[in-house]
Amino acid sequence: MIRTGLIGFGLGGTAFHAPLVEAVDGLELVAVATRKAEAVAAAYPRARATTPEALIADPAIDLVIVSTPNDTHFPLARAALEAGKHVVIDKPFANSTDEAQQLIDLATARGRLAIPFHNRRWDSDFLTVRKLLDSGRLGEIMLFEAHWDRFRPALAQPWKESVEAGSGQLPDLGPHMIDQILLLFGMPEALSADLAVQREGGAVDDYFDLTLHYGARRVVLSSSRLVAAPRPRFGIHGRLGSFVKYGLDPQENAARAGGKASDPEHGREDPEIHGTLTLGDGTREVIASERGDYRRFYAGVVEAIATGSPPPVAAEDALAGLRIIELARRSATEGRRLAV
């Protein structure tokens, strides 16, 4: 068993990491660094509540999961690696490419793994998109649009609205959206971006529109916190047809509601939000969504630690995504397209 310690027991810890650790063979949740000792005892009676410092110093813990505010990811992950632990790091992997490279170098030097928690590779909708693109039914992809919208006009807790804390819509949802595109198409040749603060009293970006250039192909990633009627999650247009898909993977909402990853229907979308394929001759076909399963991430973590196989997400992939985010901010500031 890989003895696992979790730092942070907010949404990420309670809805994602702790339940997934419990659901995957080979992992044992032994400690949670949080002030919510009673909540830990109620949900995970075999795990003890402790402090980040004590958790990292515990020689019995093999794997440390960092699920805390953005600006603490780097120092906590660095401390865990220095203590000889493997680490899983919530997005963003770090607040800059420099910090990310430091973690990669430290992990290599210590012979440990630093693994980005890019769980959205196992979203139902994205698994469906990958399968459809692999089938070739759309032909060469010329326009790929992905939107991830919310309607949250009120400001969130202070750290999520602080520039100093590395917050904003781009570092929040951008790492997942960019990671999916890099999996599909690799690094773009150039990019152009627009960022804005649209909510009254806001200090960090709550809207972004990012265009990635791949020759004649365009990939457009956009997100806003002021969209009450969401745009298509995916709109993919190729030389042979189009695929349009609304709605989000259901795993997060199910976990928030107390559902378990082991439930038979966990990760299965409502058929009402399955996507539609439209071919050039006008033929339309509903494409049933694949079953999403975040357990596959942690199963890959177990395999990587136990056998030395590649991790489910490479740290270098997160570094590439952070490079895109940094260039996007520069593009938005300078108002021009930039080579990648």
XYZ file of C-alpha atoms in Angstrom:
340
model
C 0.000 0.000 0.000
C 1.168 3.512 -0.829
C 0.605 5.513 2.333
C -0.861 8.830 1.276
C -1.183 12.215 2.950
C -3.513 14.939 1.675
C -2.833 18.628 2.304
C -6.079 20.582 2.053
C -9.656 19.556 2.756
C -11.625 22.088 0.749
C -13.481 21.300 -2.451
C -10.465 19.687 -4.100
C -9.682 17.503 -1.108
C -13.229 16.475 -0.242
C -14.752 16.051 -3.717
C -11.768 14.844 -5.706
C -8.646 13.594 -3.960
C -9.794 11.873 -0.775
C -12.670 9.961 -2.424
C -10.465 8.882 -5.326
C -7.662 7.719 -3.037
C -10.210 5.655 -1.124
C -11.589 4.208 -4.370
C -8.279 3.077 -5.921
C -6.515 -0.121 -4.930
C -2.970 0.386 -3.718
C -3.513 3.716 -1.955
C -4.217 4.281 1.744
C -5.236 7.694 3.068
C -3.479 7.975 6.425
C -3.365 11.717 7.122
C -5.059 14.966 6.119
C -3.522 18.356 6.840
C -6.461 20.570 7.766
C -8.084 22.426 10.656
C -11.277 20.432 10.024
C -10.388 17.519 12.302
C -14.011 16.596 13.001
C -14.847 16.467 9.294
C -11.885 14.193 8.610
C -12.833 11.884 11.500
C -16.402 11.637 10.230
C -15.530 10.947 6.609
C -12.249 9.031 6.945
C -11.959 7.614 10.479
C -8.716 5.771 9.710
C -6.968 9.015 8.697
C -5.641 11.484 11.226
C -5.898 15.255 10.994
C -2.565 17.012 11.242
C -0.552 19.994 9.971
C 1.208 20.300 6.609
C 4.591 20.359 8.326
C 3.928 17.193 10.346
C 2.459 15.398 7.338
C 5.460 16.167 5.150
C 7.899 15.173 7.921
C 6.210 11.811 8.565
C 8.649 9.130 7.314
C 5.803 6.618 6.900
C 4.063 8.685 4.201
C 5.091 7.900 0.625
C 2.826 10.205 -1.390
C 1.751 13.772 -0.629
C -1.196 15.382 -2.412
C -1.238 19.188 -2.534
C -4.764 20.610 -2.837
C -4.430 24.115 -1.411
C -4.592 27.753 -2.632
C -2.543 28.337 -5.772
C 0.327 30.283 -4.258
C 1.071 27.459 -1.784
C 1.414 24.700 -4.381
C 5.077 25.381 -5.098
C 6.440 25.681 -1.528
C 4.459 22.679 -0.262
C 5.398 20.482 -3.226
C 9.040 21.540 -2.921
C 9.068 20.683 0.792
C 7.486 17.289 0.128
C 10.006 16.449 -2.596
C 12.876 17.545 -0.371
C 11.505 15.163 2.271
C 11.670 12.305 -0.230
C 7.969 12.069 -1.064
C 6.218 11.630 -4.355
C 3.752 14.477 -4.948
C 0.475 15.014 -6.777
C -0.167 18.717 -7.312
C -3.543 20.263 -8.036
C -3.751 22.734 -10.903
C -2.030 24.986 -11.497
C 1.070 22.827 -11.052
C 2.889 26.028 -10.097
C 2.357 29.748 -10.537
C 5.103 30.135 -13.151
C 7.206 28.142 -15.560
C 10.252 28.901 -13.411
C 8.627 27.316 -10.352
C 7.452 24.354 -12.414
C 10.947 23.745 -13.778
C 12.365 23.887 -10.262
C 9.932 21.168 -9.151
C 10.765 19.020 -12.163
C 14.497 19.365 -11.522
C 14.084 18.621 -7.804
C 11.934 15.555 -8.470
C 14.536 14.246 -10.910
C 17.364 14.854 -8.452
C 15.513 13.073 -5.638
C 14.270 10.212 -7.784
C 10.653 11.062 -7.044
C 7.563 11.888 -9.102
C 5.872 15.295 -9.311
C 2.546 14.618 -11.009
C 0.056 17.316 -12.113
C -3.568 16.529 -11.235
C -4.925 16.998 -14.746
C -7.897 14.763 -14.067
C -9.937 16.339 -16.873
C -8.179 14.031 -19.311
C -10.717 11.494 -18.036
C -13.836 13.651 -18.472
C -16.657 11.894 -20.283
C -16.886 14.587 -22.949
C -13.166 14.769 -23.615
C -12.826 10.987 -23.845
C -15.648 11.117 -26.395
C -13.910 13.860 -28.374
C -10.630 11.926 -28.467
C -12.387 8.803 -29.686
C -14.279 10.720 -32.374
C -11.164 12.491 -33.622
C -9.257 9.207 -33.694
C -12.036 7.716 -35.833
C -11.409 10.276 -38.585
C -15.128 10.862 -39.140
C -14.700 14.647 -38.974
C -11.774 14.686 -41.355
C -9.022 17.232 -40.873
C -9.975 19.550 -38.011
C -9.983 23.194 -39.060
C -11.784 24.866 -36.127
C -11.884 23.528 -32.580
C -13.789 25.574 -30.015
C -13.996 24.761 -26.303
C -15.969 26.823 -23.810
C -16.189 26.405 -20.055
C -18.604 28.970 -18.669
C -20.135 29.721 -15.294
C -22.549 32.286 -13.953
C -20.939 33.568 -10.774
C -21.355 37.345 -10.663
C -20.453 37.515 -6.966
C -16.806 37.540 -6.001
C -15.429 34.385 -4.360
C -13.317 34.024 -1.199
C -10.439 36.530 -0.992
C -7.589 34.273 -2.113
C -9.455 33.430 -5.313
C -9.690 37.126 -6.145
C -6.082 38.070 -5.410
C -3.472 38.713 -8.085
C -0.750 37.894 -5.564
C -2.248 34.451 -4.970
C -2.019 33.520 -8.634
C -5.772 33.510 -9.057
C -8.070 34.232 -11.974
C -10.066 32.358 -14.571
C -7.057 31.569 -16.772
C -4.986 29.786 -14.081
C -8.165 28.186 -12.705
C -9.681 26.525 -15.783
C -6.947 27.258 -18.315
C -4.611 24.425 -17.222
C -7.291 21.805 -17.882
C -8.477 23.271 -21.178
C -4.962 23.812 -22.507
C -3.820 20.365 -21.392
C -6.633 18.748 -23.381
C -5.651 20.641 -26.521
C -1.955 19.846 -26.171
C -2.897 16.166 -25.919
C -4.846 16.414 -29.166
C -2.664 18.684 -31.278
C 0.651 19.324 -29.507
C 2.152 22.780 -29.065
C 0.795 25.492 -31.385
C 2.929 27.645 -33.620
C 1.526 30.899 -32.228
C -1.225 32.265 -30.023
C -3.280 35.372 -29.395
C -5.268 36.100 -26.267
C -7.756 38.474 -24.693
C -8.259 38.683 -20.917
C -10.661 40.904 -19.010
C -11.975 41.711 -15.537
C -15.738 41.986 -16.066
C -17.298 41.647 -12.619
C -17.758 44.767 -10.543
C -15.049 45.030 -7.912
C -12.967 42.245 -9.436
C -9.168 42.297 -9.447
C -8.293 39.176 -11.443
C -9.333 38.016 -14.907
C -12.769 36.434 -14.983
C -12.914 36.169 -18.786
C -10.432 34.850 -21.309
C -10.420 34.075 -25.002
C -7.357 32.262 -26.278
C -6.693 31.367 -29.919
C -4.031 28.791 -30.713
C -2.654 28.731 -34.263
C -1.758 25.443 -35.985
C -1.163 26.391 -39.592
C -4.656 26.948 -41.037
C -6.307 25.279 -38.028
C -7.576 27.458 -35.191
C -8.273 26.308 -31.638
C -10.331 28.741 -29.569
C -10.542 28.339 -25.781
C -12.877 30.664 -23.931
C -14.299 30.984 -20.434
C -16.419 33.498 -18.555
C -18.013 33.802 -15.131
C -20.879 35.864 -16.517
C -22.565 33.410 -18.884
C -25.940 32.177 -17.635
C -26.766 30.210 -20.795
C -23.565 28.280 -21.489
C -22.121 28.029 -24.949
C -21.272 24.574 -26.379
C -18.634 22.833 -24.305
C -17.123 21.630 -27.569
C -17.732 22.746 -31.147
C -15.423 20.871 -33.499
C -15.476 21.450 -37.232
C -13.579 19.400 -39.803
C -13.518 18.978 -43.561
C -16.095 16.160 -43.333
C -18.440 17.409 -40.629
C -19.003 18.968 -37.211
C -19.480 17.774 -33.640
C -21.272 19.966 -31.101
C -21.559 19.040 -27.439
C -23.186 20.876 -24.518
C -22.860 20.199 -20.806
C -20.052 19.188 -18.462
C -18.767 15.864 -17.224
C -20.949 14.823 -14.243
C -18.264 13.514 -11.876
C -17.655 16.740 -9.940
C -21.332 17.402 -9.244
C -21.874 13.775 -8.273
C -18.948 13.888 -5.839
C -20.211 17.146 -4.321
C -23.556 15.440 -3.739
C -21.932 12.527 -1.948
C -21.735 10.090 -4.838
C -18.918 7.563 -4.989
C -16.628 6.748 -7.895
C -17.533 3.090 -7.419
C -21.210 3.749 -8.131
C -22.195 1.898 -11.349
C -23.473 5.054 -13.040
C -20.750 7.399 -11.803
C -19.219 9.287 -14.721
C -22.075 8.533 -17.107
C -23.688 11.540 -18.741
C -27.386 12.154 -19.081
C -28.224 11.183 -22.698
C -29.892 14.583 -23.090
C -26.452 16.228 -23.234
C -24.782 13.756 -25.577
C -23.191 15.486 -28.552
C -24.370 15.553 -32.147
C -22.299 14.716 -35.212
C -23.394 16.482 -38.415
C -21.825 15.289 -41.646
C -21.391 17.346 -44.787
C -24.455 15.796 -46.435
C -26.629 16.902 -43.528
C -26.783 13.500 -41.836
C -27.065 13.899 -38.061
C -26.125 11.335 -35.424
C -26.123 11.514 -31.631
C -22.792 10.283 -30.292
C -23.136 8.543 -26.926
C -20.600 9.894 -24.441
C -17.889 7.705 -22.992
C -17.943 7.076 -19.261
C -15.722 9.499 -17.371
C -13.507 8.025 -14.670
C -11.043 10.047 -12.590
C -9.949 6.859 -10.840
C -7.806 6.175 -13.877
C -5.545 9.059 -12.846
C -4.769 7.597 -9.426
C -4.541 4.069 -10.811
C -1.797 5.475 -13.022
C -0.120 7.066 -10.004
C -0.049 3.691 -8.241
C 1.405 2.010 -11.322
C 4.072 4.686 -11.767
C 5.225 4.531 -8.142
C 5.084 0.733 -7.929
C 6.694 -0.169 -11.253
C 8.518 2.914 -12.501
C 6.226 3.235 -15.516
C 5.446 6.735 -16.853
C 3.055 8.733 -14.666
C -0.508 9.361 -15.879
C 0.394 13.013 -16.504
C 3.963 14.149 -17.073
C 5.200 17.199 -15.208
C 6.550 18.476 -18.513
C 2.980 18.598 -19.826
C 2.035 21.002 -17.042
C 5.147 23.053 -17.802
C 4.052 23.361 -21.441
C 0.602 24.505 -20.334
C 2.082 27.134 -18.039
C 4.206 28.351 -20.930
C 0.985 28.881 -22.918
C -0.613 30.744 -19.988
C 2.366 33.061 -19.596
C 2.421 33.816 -23.318
C -1.349 34.400 -23.253
C -0.974 37.047 -20.556
C 1.774 38.719 -22.546
C -0.290 38.570 -25.738
C -3.273 40.150 -24.008
C -1.108 42.910 -22.528
C 0.663 43.683 -25.797
C -2.405 43.179 -27.999
C -0.652 40.994 -30.555
C -0.072 37.453 -31.735
C 3.005 35.770 -30.327
C 5.075 32.859 -31.574
C 5.177 29.925 -29.177
